[in-house]
Coordinates of C-alpha atoms in Angstrom, one line a residue:
M1 CA 0.0 0.1 -0.3
A2 CA 2.5 2.6 1.2
S3 CA 4.9 3.7 -1.5
T4 CA 8.6 4.9 -1.2
T5 CA 8.0 8.8 -1.7
P6 CA 9.4 10.7 1.1
A7 CA 6.9 11.1 4.3
T8 CA 5.1 14.4 4.0
L9 CA 1.9 16.0 4.5
A10 CA 2.4 18.4 2.0
N11 CA 1.2 16.2 -1.2
T12 CA -0.2 18.5 -4.1
P13 CA -4.1 18.4 -4.0
P14 CA -5.8 16.9 -7.0
A15 CA -6.6 18.5 -9.8
P16 CA -9.9 19.6 -10.8
C17 CA -12.2 17.0 -13.1
A18 CA -12.7 17.4 -16.6
D19 CA -15.3 14.6 -17.1
A20 CA -19.1 14.6 -17.3
I21 CA -20.5 13.2 -14.0
D22 CA -21.1 9.2 -14.3
W23 CA -24.6 8.4 -12.4
R24 CA -23.8 4.9 -13.6
L25 CA -21.5 4.5 -10.8
A26 CA -22.5 7.5 -8.6
L27 CA -25.9 5.0 -8.2
G28 CA -25.1 1.7 -9.3
A29 CA -21.7 1.2 -6.9
P30 CA -23.6 1.7 -3.8
G31 CA -26.7 -0.1 -5.2
L32 CA -25.2 -3.1 -6.3
Y33 CA -23.3 -3.4 -3.3
L34 CA -26.3 -3.2 -0.9
L35 CA -28.3 -5.4 -3.5
L36 CA -25.8 -8.3 -2.8
L37 CA -25.3 -7.3 1.0
V38 CA -29.1 -7.8 1.8
G39 CA -30.0 -10.6 -1.1
M40 CA -26.9 -12.9 0.0
A41 CA -27.6 -12.7 3.8
Q42 CA -31.7 -13.3 3.1
G43 CA -30.6 -16.4 1.0
L44 CA -28.2 -17.5 3.1
A45 CA -30.3 -16.9 6.0
L46 CA -33.0 -19.2 4.6
L47 CA -31.2 -21.7 3.7
G48 CA -29.8 -22.0 7.2
S49 CA -32.7 -21.7 8.8
A50 CA -34.2 -24.6 6.7
A51 CA -30.9 -27.0 7.6
F52 CA -29.7 -26.2 11.1
A53 CA -33.1 -25.5 12.7
P54 CA -33.3 -29.4 14.1
V55 CA -29.9 -29.4 15.3
D56 CA -28.2 -27.4 18.3
A57 CA -27.4 -23.7 18.9
G58 CA -23.8 -24.2 18.5
A59 CA -23.9 -25.3 14.7
Q60 CA -26.3 -22.4 13.6
Y61 CA -23.5 -20.1 15.7
V62 CA -20.9 -21.6 13.2
Y63 CA -23.5 -21.4 9.9
G64 CA -24.5 -17.7 10.8
S65 CA -20.7 -17.1 11.5
L66 CA -19.5 -18.3 8.0
A67 CA -22.8 -16.8 6.2
L68 CA -22.1 -13.5 7.7
L69 CA -18.4 -13.4 6.5
L70 CA -19.4 -14.7 3.0
T71 CA -22.0 -11.8 2.8
Q72 CA -19.4 -9.0 3.3
L73 CA -16.8 -10.5 1.7
G74 CA -19.1 -11.6 -1.9
A75 CA -20.5 -8.4 -1.6
G76 CA -17.7 -6.3 -1.6
L77 CA -15.7 -8.6 -4.3
L78 CA -18.6 -8.8 -6.7
T79 CA -19.2 -4.5 -6.4
F80 CA -15.2 -4.2 -6.7
R81 CA -15.2 -6.3 -9.9
W82 CA -18.1 -4.7 -11.4
L83 CA -16.6 -1.3 -11.0
R84 CA -13.1 -2.1 -12.0
A85 CA -14.3 -3.6 -15.6
R86 CA -15.8 0.0 -16.1
V87 CA -13.6 2.9 -15.0
G88 CA -9.8 1.1 -15.8
A89 CA -7.1 3.7 -15.4
R90 CA -9.6 5.3 -12.7
W91 CA -9.1 2.7 -10.3
R92 CA -5.5 3.7 -9.4
A93 CA -5.8 7.8 -10.0
G94 CA -5.5 9.9 -7.5
S95 CA -7.5 12.8 -9.0
A96 CA -11.0 14.1 -7.5
C97 CA -12.3 11.6 -10.6
G98 CA -10.2 8.8 -9.7
F99 CA -10.9 5.9 -7.4
G100 CA -7.7 6.5 -5.2
F101 CA -6.6 2.7 -4.8
G102 CA -2.9 3.9 -6.1
G103 CA -0.1 3.9 -3.3
S104 CA 0.1 6.5 -0.3
T105 CA 3.2 7.8 1.7
R106 CA 3.8 6.3 5.0
A107 CA 3.2 9.7 6.3
W108 CA -0.3 9.9 4.8
M109 CA -0.7 6.4 6.4
L110 CA 0.6 7.7 9.7
A111 CA -2.0 10.2 9.8
G112 CA -5.0 7.9 8.6
E113 CA -3.9 5.9 11.5
G114 CA -4.0 8.8 14.6
S115 CA -7.2 10.6 13.1
G116 CA -9.0 7.3 13.1
L117 CA -7.9 6.7 16.7
M118 CA -8.6 10.2 17.9
L119 CA -12.1 10.3 16.5
A120 CA -12.9 6.9 18.1
L121 CA -11.8 8.2 21.4
A122 CA -14.1 11.0 20.7
A123 CA -16.6 8.5 20.0
V124 CA -16.0 6.8 23.4
A125 CA -16.7 9.8 25.5
L126 CA -19.9 10.7 23.6
A127 CA -21.1 7.1 24.3
W128 CA -19.9 7.6 28.1
L129 CA -21.7 10.9 28.2
L130 CA -25.0 10.2 26.4
P131 CA -25.1 6.2 26.7
R132 CA -27.5 4.4 24.5
H133 CA -29.6 1.0 25.0
G134 CA -30.0 -1.8 23.0
A135 CA -28.1 -1.4 19.8
P136 CA -28.7 -4.2 17.3
H137 CA -25.7 -6.5 17.0
L138 CA -24.3 -6.6 13.0
A139 CA -25.5 -9.7 12.6
S140 CA -29.0 -9.5 13.3
L141 CA -29.1 -6.5 11.0
L142 CA -28.1 -9.1 8.1
I143 CA -28.9 -12.4 9.2
A144 CA -31.7 -13.7 11.1
L145 CA -29.2 -16.4 12.7
P146 CA -26.9 -16.4 15.7
A147 CA -22.8 -15.3 14.9
L148 CA -19.8 -15.5 17.0
P149 CA -18.3 -12.1 18.0
L150 CA -15.2 -13.1 16.2
A151 CA -17.2 -12.9 12.9
S152 CA -18.8 -9.4 13.4
T153 CA -14.8 -8.0 14.2
L154 CA -13.7 -9.4 11.2
I155 CA -16.0 -7.7 9.2
S156 CA -16.2 -4.4 11.3
V157 CA -12.2 -4.0 11.4
L158 CA -11.2 -5.4 7.8
L159 CA -13.8 -6.0 5.4
A160 CA -16.2 -3.0 6.1
P161 CA -13.6 -0.2 6.0
L162 CA -12.4 -1.6 2.7
F163 CA -15.1 -2.2 0.7
E164 CA -17.0 0.9 2.4
E165 CA -14.2 3.4 1.4
G166 CA -13.8 1.8 -2.0
I167 CA -17.4 2.2 -2.6
F168 CA -18.2 5.7 -0.9
R169 CA -14.9 7.6 -1.1
G170 CA -13.8 5.7 -4.6
A171 CA -16.7 5.3 -6.7
L172 CA -19.3 7.9 -5.1
L173 CA -17.2 10.6 -4.2
G174 CA -15.1 10.3 -8.0
A175 CA -18.5 9.8 -9.6
L176 CA -20.0 12.9 -8.2
A177 CA -16.8 15.2 -8.4
P178 CA -17.2 16.3 -11.9
A179 CA -20.5 18.0 -11.1
L180 CA -20.3 18.8 -7.4
G181 CA -16.6 19.6 -7.2
P182 CA -14.1 17.9 -4.6
L183 CA -16.1 19.5 -1.6
G184 CA -19.4 18.9 -2.7
A185 CA -18.8 15.2 -3.6
G186 CA -17.0 14.5 -0.2
V187 CA -20.2 16.1 1.5
A188 CA -22.5 14.2 -0.7
S189 CA -20.5 10.6 0.0
T190 CA -20.4 11.6 3.7
A191 CA -24.4 12.4 3.8
L192 CA -25.1 9.0 2.1
F193 CA -22.5 7.1 4.2
T194 CA -24.1 8.6 7.3
V195 CA -27.6 7.8 6.3
L196 CA -26.9 4.5 5.8
H197 CA -25.4 3.6 9.1
V198 CA -28.8 4.7 10.9
P199 CA -30.5 1.1 11.2
E200 CA -27.4 0.2 13.1
Q201 CA -27.9 2.7 15.7
A202 CA -31.2 1.6 16.7
G203 CA -33.0 5.4 17.3
Y204 CA -29.7 6.6 18.9
F205 CA -29.4 10.1 16.9
W206 CA -26.1 11.0 18.9
G207 CA -24.3 7.7 17.5
L208 CA -24.5 9.2 14.1
L209 CA -22.4 12.2 14.8
P210 CA -19.1 10.3 15.1
I211 CA -19.8 8.0 11.8
A212 CA -20.5 11.2 9.8
A213 CA -17.4 12.9 11.4
L214 CA -15.5 9.4 9.9
G215 CA -17.1 10.2 6.7
G216 CA -15.9 13.3 6.7
L217 CA -12.1 12.6 7.6
A218 CA -12.3 9.8 5.0
A219 CA -12.9 12.0 2.4
W220 CA -10.9 14.8 3.4
L221 CA -7.6 12.2 3.8
R222 CA -8.8 10.8 0.4
L223 CA -9.0 14.3 -1.4
R224 CA -5.9 15.5 0.1
S225 CA -3.4 12.2 0.0
G226 CA -4.6 11.0 -3.5
S227 CA -5.6 7.6 -2.2
L228 CA -7.8 5.4 -0.7
W229 CA -5.5 4.1 1.8
P230 CA -5.2 6.6 4.7
G231 CA -9.1 6.5 5.0
I232 CA -8.9 2.8 4.8
V233 CA -6.6 2.9 7.7
A234 CA -8.7 5.6 9.7
H235 CA -11.3 3.6 9.1
M236 CA -10.2 0.2 10.4
C237 CA -8.5 1.7 13.3
F238 CA -11.9 3.5 14.5
N239 CA -14.0 0.6 14.7
A240 CA -11.1 -1.1 16.0
L241 CA -11.0 0.5 19.5
L242 CA -14.5 1.2 19.3
G243 CA -14.8 -2.7 19.0
L244 CA -12.7 -3.3 22.0
G245 CA -15.3 -1.0 23.9
A246 CA -18.3 -3.4 22.4
L247 CA -19.4 0.1 21.2
H248 CA -19.7 -0.3 17.0

């Protein structure tokens, strides 16, 4: 991920986009990802309910965990494959119109790590001041089967940051930037990212503030560094620290 470019935070901001807005990517990437998540989850849940209903709870936990991991991995990889077949060189391009999967400097990676951890600490403080009760488990949002906490942790810390950043700060931001500009595209991608996290907050409005802040931070890192990787690292660190406190 990291290149051999000297570690510096003074990267040149990406040049303005010249292409027209690509609504196929703007709507298709998040739409396909969500459709695959829901479709695969429900299909595997129906299969598991029919196959494991008569057996003990342990088998259901194992199946539910595998189904949850397969759902996230399958939806993300299939969406990325769909995107790569349509964007060509934009996949690695660092401009606002690109997807930012090129390399990044060590300094930007460290900036992503530090900012993600600091934001997570702020989220912990907010949750301590304004506690929430009865937040749903990740598995219950997708699959009506029990799952081991390890499966949700792997998704939250490794898979979800990679796929969500590629879709929201890669495809969506890159598709909207020609019409809205880098700032407008960053705000729009952050808004949709926040809205799609509403169900997991179970009515806890204050929990959306750190999520919106994470989206804004990841968009800023993407645009300033010219790469998605610092934002992915920030997202991973944010989820990992909150996961330690069972807050996310």
